[in-house]
C-alpha cells in the first residue's frame, strides 16, 4: 500500500521539483527534448532519435530494483486492463485499484496521486503509473495507466516532467 517514489519519465531518481526546468532530457521546455524524440518540432534544434521505449539506463525500475526488473510497456499495461477484473477498493486504509487475473493472482496499485513542481496532488483519489512507452502523437508525453474511483485506462495525458508512480515487472528468465 506504500506510495513509493515518484519519477519523471526517463529519470531514475526521485527529486523535489518536477517541471521542465528540472527535467533531464530537455533544455528547459517541452519543445527542446534531447532524448526520446520522434518529432523534430519537439526536439532541441530539430533533434530526433526515434527512440520510443525507455532504454534500461533510463528505466526507474531497472535502476532501483536491478537488472531483473523493468517498467511495463503500454501494451503490457493494456493487457493487464484487458485480462483482469478491476475493482476500486481500500486496503489497510489506502485507496486504489485491485487488478485480479484469471488465475486469481492480484496486484494492488495505490491511488498515489502525482507530483508537479514541488507539490503532491490527488493522493488517495487518483493513481497514475508510467509505462516505458513514449506517446506516438507528441513525444513530450508518455503512456500511463490512470485511474480513480469511476475510471481506469491507458492515457498519454501527462507530459514527461510530471512525477508519477512506477510499478515494475520481472523480466522473464526463459
Coordinates of C-alpha atoms in Angstrom, one line a residue, residues 3-158:
X3 CA 3.0 5.0 -2.5
X4 CA 6.7 4.7 -3.2
X5 CA 8.8 7.3 -5.1
X6 CA 7.6 9.4 -8.0
X7 CA 9.7 9.7 -11.2
X8 CA 9.7 11.9 -14.2
X9 CA 9.5 9.7 -17.3
X10 CA 13.0 8.5 -18.2
X11 CA 14.5 9.6 -14.9
X12 CA 15.7 7.1 -12.3
X13 CA 15.8 9.1 -9.1
X14 CA 13.1 11.0 -7.1
X15 CA 13.5 14.7 -6.8
X16 CA 11.9 17.7 -5.0
X17 CA 10.7 19.6 -8.1
X18 CA 9.0 18.2 -11.2
X19 CA 8.8 20.6 -14.2
X20 CA 10.6 21.2 -17.5
X21 CA 13.3 23.3 -15.9
X22 CA 14.5 20.2 -13.9
X23 CA 13.7 17.5 -16.5
X24 CA 16.8 15.6 -17.5
X25 CA 16.1 15.2 -21.3
X26 CA 15.3 18.7 -22.4
X27 CA 16.8 22.2 -22.4
X28 CA 14.0 23.8 -20.3
X29 CA 10.8 23.1 -22.3
X30 CA 8.6 20.5 -23.9
X31 CA 9.9 21.6 -27.3
X32 CA 13.6 21.2 -26.5
X33 CA 13.8 17.5 -26.0
X34 CA 17.3 15.9 -26.1
X35 CA 16.4 12.2 -25.9
X36 CA 13.3 10.1 -26.8
X37 CA 12.1 12.4 -29.6
X38 CA 10.4 11.2 -32.7
X39 CA 9.2 14.6 -34.0
X40 CA 11.7 17.4 -34.8
X41 CA 9.2 20.0 -33.8
X42 CA 9.7 18.9 -30.2
X43 CA 13.5 18.3 -30.4
X44 CA 16.2 20.7 -29.3
X45 CA 17.3 22.4 -32.6
X46 CA 15.3 19.8 -34.6
X47 CA 16.7 16.8 -32.7
X48 CA 15.2 13.4 -33.3
X49 CA 16.4 9.9 -32.2
X50 CA 13.2 7.9 -32.8
X51 CA 13.6 6.1 -29.5
X52 CA 10.1 5.2 -28.3
X53 CA 10.8 2.8 -25.4
X54 CA 12.9 3.6 -22.4
X55 CA 16.4 2.2 -22.5
X56 CA 17.4 0.2 -19.4
X57 CA 19.7 3.0 -18.3
X58 CA 16.7 5.4 -18.1
X59 CA 14.2 2.8 -16.6
X60 CA 13.4 3.7 -13.0
X61 CA 12.5 0.0 -12.2
X62 CA 15.8 -1.3 -13.6
X63 CA 17.9 1.4 -11.8
X64 CA 16.2 0.9 -8.4
X65 CA 15.3 -2.8 -8.4
X66 CA 18.1 -4.3 -10.6
X67 CA 18.6 -5.9 -14.0
X68 CA 15.8 -8.4 -13.5
X69 CA 13.2 -5.6 -13.4
X70 CA 11.8 -3.0 -15.8
X71 CA 8.8 -0.7 -16.3
X72 CA 6.0 -2.3 -18.3
X73 CA 5.2 -1.2 -21.9
X74 CA 2.0 0.4 -22.8
X75 CA 0.9 -2.9 -24.5
X76 CA 1.6 -4.8 -21.3
X77 CA -0.4 -2.4 -19.2
X78 CA -3.3 -2.6 -21.7
X79 CA -3.1 -6.4 -21.4
X80 CA -3.4 -6.1 -17.6
X81 CA -6.6 -4.0 -18.1
X82 CA -8.0 -6.3 -20.7
X83 CA -7.4 -9.5 -18.8
X84 CA -8.1 -8.6 -15.2
X85 CA -11.1 -7.9 -13.0
X86 CA -10.5 -4.4 -11.7
X87 CA -12.0 -3.1 -8.5
X88 CA -11.8 0.2 -6.7
X89 CA -11.1 -0.7 -3.1
X90 CA -9.4 0.3 0.1
X91 CA -6.6 -1.8 1.6
X92 CA -5.2 -1.0 5.1
X93 CA -6.7 2.5 4.8
X94 CA -5.3 3.2 1.3
X95 CA -7.5 3.7 -1.7
X96 CA -6.6 2.2 -5.1
X97 CA -7.3 -0.4 -7.7
X98 CA -7.1 -4.1 -7.3
X99 CA -6.3 -6.0 -10.5
X100 CA -7.2 -9.7 -10.3
X101 CA -6.1 -12.0 -13.1
X102 CA -7.9 -15.1 -14.4
X103 CA -5.7 -17.3 -12.2
X104 CA -6.7 -15.5 -9.0
X105 CA -3.5 -13.6 -8.5
X106 CA -3.8 -9.9 -7.9
X107 CA -1.9 -6.7 -7.6
X108 CA -3.0 -3.6 -5.7
X109 CA -2.0 -0.2 -7.1
X110 CA -2.5 2.6 -4.6
X111 CA -4.1 5.9 -5.7
X112 CA -0.8 7.7 -5.0
X113 CA -1.6 10.9 -7.0
X114 CA 1.1 12.7 -8.9
X115 CA 3.8 15.3 -8.3
X116 CA 4.2 18.6 -10.2
X117 CA 6.5 21.4 -9.2
X118 CA 7.1 20.8 -5.5
X119 CA 3.5 19.6 -4.7
X120 CA 1.7 16.3 -4.4
X121 CA -1.7 16.3 -5.9
X122 CA -4.7 13.9 -5.8
X123 CA -3.1 11.3 -3.4
X124 CA -5.8 9.0 -2.2
X125 CA -8.1 9.7 -5.2
X126 CA -6.0 9.2 -8.4
X127 CA -3.5 6.6 -9.4
X128 CA -1.0 7.3 -12.3
X129 CA 1.7 4.8 -13.3
X130 CA 4.2 5.4 -16.0
X131 CA 4.8 2.8 -18.8
X132 CA 8.1 2.6 -20.7
X133 CA 6.4 3.7 -23.9
X134 CA 6.6 7.2 -25.4
X135 CA 3.4 8.8 -26.8
X136 CA 3.4 8.4 -30.6
X137 CA 1.4 11.6 -31.1
X138 CA 3.5 14.0 -29.1
X139 CA 7.0 12.9 -27.8
X140 CA 6.8 15.3 -24.8
X141 CA 4.2 12.9 -23.4
X142 CA 4.4 9.2 -22.4
X143 CA 1.8 6.5 -21.8
X144 CA 0.5 5.9 -18.3
X145 CA -2.1 3.7 -16.6
X146 CA -4.5 6.1 -14.9
X147 CA -7.4 5.5 -12.6
X148 CA -9.8 6.9 -10.0
X149 CA -13.0 5.5 -8.4
X150 CA -15.0 5.9 -11.6
X151 CA -12.4 5.2 -14.3
X152 CA -9.4 3.2 -15.4
X153 CA -7.5 3.1 -18.6
X154 CA -4.4 3.9 -20.6
X155 CA -3.7 7.6 -21.3
X156 CA -1.0 9.8 -22.6
X157 CA -2.3 12.9 -20.9
X158 CA 0.7 13.6 -18.7

